[in-house]
Coordinates of C-alpha atoms in Angstrom, one line a residue:
X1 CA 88.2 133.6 105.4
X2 CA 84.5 133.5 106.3
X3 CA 83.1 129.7 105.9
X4 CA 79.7 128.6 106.4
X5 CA 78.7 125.1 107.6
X6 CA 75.3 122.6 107.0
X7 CA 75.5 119.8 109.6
X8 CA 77.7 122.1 112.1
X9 CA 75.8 120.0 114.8
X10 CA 76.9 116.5 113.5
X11 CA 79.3 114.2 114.6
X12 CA 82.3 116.0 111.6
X13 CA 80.5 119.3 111.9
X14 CA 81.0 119.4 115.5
X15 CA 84.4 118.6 115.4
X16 CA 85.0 121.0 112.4
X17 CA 83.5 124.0 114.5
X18 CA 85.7 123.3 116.7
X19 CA 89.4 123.1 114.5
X20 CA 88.0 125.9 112.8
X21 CA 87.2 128.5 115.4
X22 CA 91.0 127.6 116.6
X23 CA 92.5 128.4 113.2
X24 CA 94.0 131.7 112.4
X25 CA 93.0 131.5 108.6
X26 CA 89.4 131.3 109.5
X27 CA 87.9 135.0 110.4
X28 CA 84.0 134.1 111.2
X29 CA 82.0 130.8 110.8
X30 CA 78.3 130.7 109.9
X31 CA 77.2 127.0 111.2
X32 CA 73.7 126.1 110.4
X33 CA 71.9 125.0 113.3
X34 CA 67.9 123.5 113.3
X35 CA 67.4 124.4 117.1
X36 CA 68.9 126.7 119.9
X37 CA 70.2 123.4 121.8
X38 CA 72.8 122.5 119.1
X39 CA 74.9 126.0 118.9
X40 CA 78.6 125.6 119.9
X41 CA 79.4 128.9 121.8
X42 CA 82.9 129.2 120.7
X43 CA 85.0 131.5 119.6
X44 CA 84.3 132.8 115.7
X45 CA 81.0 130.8 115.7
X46 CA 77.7 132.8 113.9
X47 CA 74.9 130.7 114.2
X48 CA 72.3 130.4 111.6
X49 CA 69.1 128.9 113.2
X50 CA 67.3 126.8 110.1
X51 CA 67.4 124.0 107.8
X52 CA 68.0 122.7 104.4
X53 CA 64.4 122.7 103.6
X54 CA 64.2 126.6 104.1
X55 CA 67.9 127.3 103.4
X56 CA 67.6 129.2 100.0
X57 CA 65.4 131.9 101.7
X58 CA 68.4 132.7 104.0
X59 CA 70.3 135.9 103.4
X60 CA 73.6 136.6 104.7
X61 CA 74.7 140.1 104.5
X62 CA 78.6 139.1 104.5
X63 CA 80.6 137.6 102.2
X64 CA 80.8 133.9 102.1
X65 CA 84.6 132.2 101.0
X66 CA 83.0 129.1 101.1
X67 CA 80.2 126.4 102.3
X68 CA 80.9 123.2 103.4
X69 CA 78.1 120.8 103.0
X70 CA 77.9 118.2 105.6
X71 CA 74.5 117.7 106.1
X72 CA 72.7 114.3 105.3
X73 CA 71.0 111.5 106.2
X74 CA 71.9 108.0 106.4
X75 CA 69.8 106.0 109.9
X76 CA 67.8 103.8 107.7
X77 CA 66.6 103.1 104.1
X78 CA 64.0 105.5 104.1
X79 CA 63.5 106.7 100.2
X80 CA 61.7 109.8 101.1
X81 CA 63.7 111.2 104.1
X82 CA 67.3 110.4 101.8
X83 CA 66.0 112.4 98.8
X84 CA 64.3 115.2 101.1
X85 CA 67.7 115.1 102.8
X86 CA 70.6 113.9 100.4
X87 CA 69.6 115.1 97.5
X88 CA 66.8 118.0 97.9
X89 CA 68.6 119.2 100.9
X90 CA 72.1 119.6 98.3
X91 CA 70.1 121.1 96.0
X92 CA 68.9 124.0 98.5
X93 CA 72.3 124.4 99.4
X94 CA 73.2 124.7 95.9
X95 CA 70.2 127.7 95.4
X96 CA 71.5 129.1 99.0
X97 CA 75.1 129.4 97.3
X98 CA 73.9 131.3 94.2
X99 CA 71.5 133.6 95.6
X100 CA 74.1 134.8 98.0
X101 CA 77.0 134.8 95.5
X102 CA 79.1 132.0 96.8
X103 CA 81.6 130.8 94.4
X104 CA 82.8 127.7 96.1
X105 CA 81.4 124.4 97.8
X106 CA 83.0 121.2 99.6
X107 CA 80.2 118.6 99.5
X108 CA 81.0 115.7 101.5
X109 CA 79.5 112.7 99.9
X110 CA 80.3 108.7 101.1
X111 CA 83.0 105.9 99.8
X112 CA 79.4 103.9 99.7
X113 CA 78.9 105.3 96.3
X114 CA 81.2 102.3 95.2
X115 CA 78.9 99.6 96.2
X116 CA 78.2 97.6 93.5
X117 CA 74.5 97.0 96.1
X118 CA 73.4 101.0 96.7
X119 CA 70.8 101.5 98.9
X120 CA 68.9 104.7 99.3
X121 CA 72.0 106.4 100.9
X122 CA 74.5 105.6 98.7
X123 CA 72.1 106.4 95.8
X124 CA 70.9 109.9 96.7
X125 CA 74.2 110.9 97.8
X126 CA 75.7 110.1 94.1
X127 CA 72.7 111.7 92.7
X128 CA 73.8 114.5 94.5
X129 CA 77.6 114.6 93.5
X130 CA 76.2 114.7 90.0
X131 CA 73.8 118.1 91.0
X132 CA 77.0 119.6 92.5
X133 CA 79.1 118.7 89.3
X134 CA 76.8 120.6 87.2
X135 CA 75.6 123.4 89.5
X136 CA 78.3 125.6 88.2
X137 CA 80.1 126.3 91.4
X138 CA 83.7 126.0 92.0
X139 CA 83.3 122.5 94.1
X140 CA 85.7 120.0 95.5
X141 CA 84.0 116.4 96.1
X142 CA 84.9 114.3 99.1
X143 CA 84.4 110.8 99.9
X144 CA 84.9 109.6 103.2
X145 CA 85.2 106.0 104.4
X146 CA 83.9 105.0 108.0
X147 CA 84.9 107.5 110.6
X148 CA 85.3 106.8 114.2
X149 CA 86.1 108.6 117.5
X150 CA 86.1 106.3 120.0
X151 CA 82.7 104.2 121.0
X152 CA 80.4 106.2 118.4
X153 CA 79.1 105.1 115.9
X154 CA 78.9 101.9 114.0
X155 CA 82.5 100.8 114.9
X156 CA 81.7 101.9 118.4
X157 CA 79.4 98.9 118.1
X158 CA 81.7 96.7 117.4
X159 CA 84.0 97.8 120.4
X160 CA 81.3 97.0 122.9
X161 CA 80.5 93.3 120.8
X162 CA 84.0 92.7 121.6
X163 CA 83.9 93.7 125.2
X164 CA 80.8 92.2 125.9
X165 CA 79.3 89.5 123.5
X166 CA 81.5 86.0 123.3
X167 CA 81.3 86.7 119.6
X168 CA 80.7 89.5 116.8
X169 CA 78.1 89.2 114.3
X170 CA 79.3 90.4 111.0
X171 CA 77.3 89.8 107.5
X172 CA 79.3 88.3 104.9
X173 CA 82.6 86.5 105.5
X174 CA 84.3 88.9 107.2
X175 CA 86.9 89.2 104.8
X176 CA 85.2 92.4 103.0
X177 CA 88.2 95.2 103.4
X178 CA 87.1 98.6 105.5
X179 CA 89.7 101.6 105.3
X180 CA 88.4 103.5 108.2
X181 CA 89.7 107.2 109.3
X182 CA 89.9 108.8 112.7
X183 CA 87.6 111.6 113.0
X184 CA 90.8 114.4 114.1
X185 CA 92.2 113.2 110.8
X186 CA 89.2 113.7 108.5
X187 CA 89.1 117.1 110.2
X188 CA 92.8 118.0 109.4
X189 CA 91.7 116.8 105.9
X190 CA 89.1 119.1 105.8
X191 CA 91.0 122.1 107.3
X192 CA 94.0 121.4 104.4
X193 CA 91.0 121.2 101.7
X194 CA 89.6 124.3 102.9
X195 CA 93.0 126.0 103.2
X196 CA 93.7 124.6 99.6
X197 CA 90.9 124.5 97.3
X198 CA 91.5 122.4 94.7
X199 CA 87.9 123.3 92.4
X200 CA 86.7 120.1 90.2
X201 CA 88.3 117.5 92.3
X202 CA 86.7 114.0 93.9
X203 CA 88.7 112.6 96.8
X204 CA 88.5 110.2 98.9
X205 CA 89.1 110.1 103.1
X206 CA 90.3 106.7 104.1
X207 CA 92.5 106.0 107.0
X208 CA 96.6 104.5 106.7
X209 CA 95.9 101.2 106.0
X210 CA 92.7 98.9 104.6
X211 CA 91.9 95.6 106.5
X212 CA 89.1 92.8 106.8
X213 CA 87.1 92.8 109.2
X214 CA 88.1 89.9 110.9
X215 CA 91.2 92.2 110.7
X216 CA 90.2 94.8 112.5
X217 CA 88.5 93.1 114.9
X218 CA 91.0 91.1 116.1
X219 CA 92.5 94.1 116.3
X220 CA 90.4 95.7 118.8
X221 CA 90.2 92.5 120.7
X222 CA 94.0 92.9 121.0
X223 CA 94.0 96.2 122.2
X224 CA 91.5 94.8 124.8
X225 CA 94.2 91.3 125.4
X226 CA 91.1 89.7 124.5
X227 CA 90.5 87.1 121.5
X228 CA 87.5 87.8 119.4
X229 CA 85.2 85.3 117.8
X230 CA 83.5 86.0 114.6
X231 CA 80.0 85.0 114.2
X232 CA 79.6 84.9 110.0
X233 CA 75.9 85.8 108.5
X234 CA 75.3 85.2 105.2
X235 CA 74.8 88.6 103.3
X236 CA 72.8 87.6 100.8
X237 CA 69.5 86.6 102.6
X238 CA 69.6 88.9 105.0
X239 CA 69.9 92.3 102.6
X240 CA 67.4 90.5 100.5
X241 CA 64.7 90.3 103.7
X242 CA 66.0 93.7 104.3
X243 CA 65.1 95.6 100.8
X244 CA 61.7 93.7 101.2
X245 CA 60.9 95.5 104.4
X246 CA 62.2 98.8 103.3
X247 CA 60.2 98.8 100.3
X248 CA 57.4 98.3 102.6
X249 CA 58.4 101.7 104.5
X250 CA 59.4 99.2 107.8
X251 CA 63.0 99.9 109.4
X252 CA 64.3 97.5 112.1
X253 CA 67.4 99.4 113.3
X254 CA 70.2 98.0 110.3
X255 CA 69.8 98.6 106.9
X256 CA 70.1 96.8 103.3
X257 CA 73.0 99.1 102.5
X258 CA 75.0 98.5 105.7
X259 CA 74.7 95.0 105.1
X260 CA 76.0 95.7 101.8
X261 CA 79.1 97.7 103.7
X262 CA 80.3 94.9 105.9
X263 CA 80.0 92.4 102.7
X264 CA 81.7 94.5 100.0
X265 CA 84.9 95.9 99.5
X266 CA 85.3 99.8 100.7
X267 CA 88.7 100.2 100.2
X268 CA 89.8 103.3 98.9
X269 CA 93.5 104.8 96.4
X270 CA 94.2 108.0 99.1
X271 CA 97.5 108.8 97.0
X272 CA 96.1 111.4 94.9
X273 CA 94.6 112.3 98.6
X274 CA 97.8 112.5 100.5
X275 CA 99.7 113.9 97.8
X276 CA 97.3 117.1 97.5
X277 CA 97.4 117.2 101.3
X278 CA 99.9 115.5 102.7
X279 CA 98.1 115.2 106.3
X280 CA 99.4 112.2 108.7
X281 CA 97.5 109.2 109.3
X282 CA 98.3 106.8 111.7
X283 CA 97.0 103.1 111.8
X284 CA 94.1 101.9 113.4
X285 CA 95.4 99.7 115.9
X286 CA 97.5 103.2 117.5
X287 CA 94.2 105.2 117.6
X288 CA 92.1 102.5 118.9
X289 CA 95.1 102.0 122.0
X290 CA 95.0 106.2 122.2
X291 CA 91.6 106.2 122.8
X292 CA 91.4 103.1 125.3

């Protein structure tokens, strides 16, 4: 099987490089790289130097299985840079697929889609579900919740508040429900999905159990034998004041739509998930102790 990646240098695509240059079912990977810097010399690995912007003019004189879309952006409420990237950028892949004759296409959307508050994000990348619905490829949809590895990320934020803050700032109540997944299970996921293409499915990647935030981070304060104090924001305000300054093109390091995350319910149904691909997921609190 010969695969080809967008976002190979992200935090999923990295770690997807990686599984799949150790898999015996995958014969050569073409991983989409904007710079020299970001290539993973390993084993199986073709890289592509480019970007989504100029990705339909690229022509690959092998045969494609399939391309797994992971490219997008999400750092702040910027309209233009979402649409360029989210929903233009799926597009090109889309155009890169058919003039190179690739049947098949995993896009890897966001469980944000659900908020009933979208921002930018959330909006292009549903936009862009609906462009990969109707492109006429074989496609498989997925939908993953927060992923963590560790002290990256957004969660990785809220590890250090715990170590080093006498109290964790959280909008809302801190009872919204978050289902996060471990990023070597969204991985196995992705290697089962890729394994087993299931075309016109929409799926979602959650880890074993939802919780509240108050939840979870008492959780991670446990793992620490620490107790955590919860500072509580009010949501409401403080997206408002947010959507003001991102309509005026000025980003301050936390966005509308994350403040939307940590208020809202983002739990998601993974039976239909797990029975398709019955992968193992352990709880949080065991991959946060793993990982200490």
């Amino acid at each position: 099987m010969n695969v080809f990646i967008t976002g190979a240098s992200g935090f999923v695509g990295s770690h997807l490089v990686k599984a799949l240059s150790a898999d015996k079912a995958v014969k050569r990977i073409y991983a989409l790289y904007r710079n020299e810097d970001q290539i993973a010399f390993l084993p199986k690995v073709n890289p592509v130097i480019g970007d989504l912007e100029k990705l339909p003019e690229i022509d690959l004189d092998v045969p494609i299985d399939l391309v797994i879309h992971l490219a997008g952006y999400f750092r702040n409420e910027s309209k233009k840079l979402c649409e360029k990237v989210n929903l233009q950028g799926t597009k090109n892949t889309i155009a890169f697929c058919r003039n190179n004759g690739i049947k098949r296409i995993l896009f890897y959307s966001t469980i944000n889609v659900d908020l009933k508050t979208k921002g930018n994000y959330a909006t292009t990348k549903l936009m862009a579900e609906e462009e990969v619905r109707k492109s006429g490829l074989e496609y498989m949809i997925v939908r993953p919740a927060l992923i963590y590895e560790g002290r990256k990320g957004s969660l990785g934020k809220i590890i250090r508040y715990v170590e080093k803050l006498p109290f964790v700032p959280v909008f809302g109540d801190g009872n919204a429900k978050e289902q996060p997944i471990h990023i070597d299970e969204i991985v196995n996921l992705t290697v089962a999905m890729i394994k087993d293409f299931k075309p016109g499915t929409v799926l979602y990647a959650a880890g074993k159990e939802a919780m509240t935030f108050r939840e979870m981070i008492n959780i991670i304060a446990r793992t620490m034998n620490k107790k955590a104090k919860i500072l509580t924001i009010p949501a409401k305000p403080v997206h408002a004041v947010l959507r003001l300054f991102e309509k005026a093109g000025i980003h301050i390091g936390i966005s509308s739509e994350q403040v939307a995350h940590m208020s809202e319910d983002l739990a998601a149904d993974m039976n239909e998930t797990l029975k398709l691909y019955p992968v193992e997921l352990k709880s949080f609190e065991e991959n946060i102790r793993r990982e200490r």
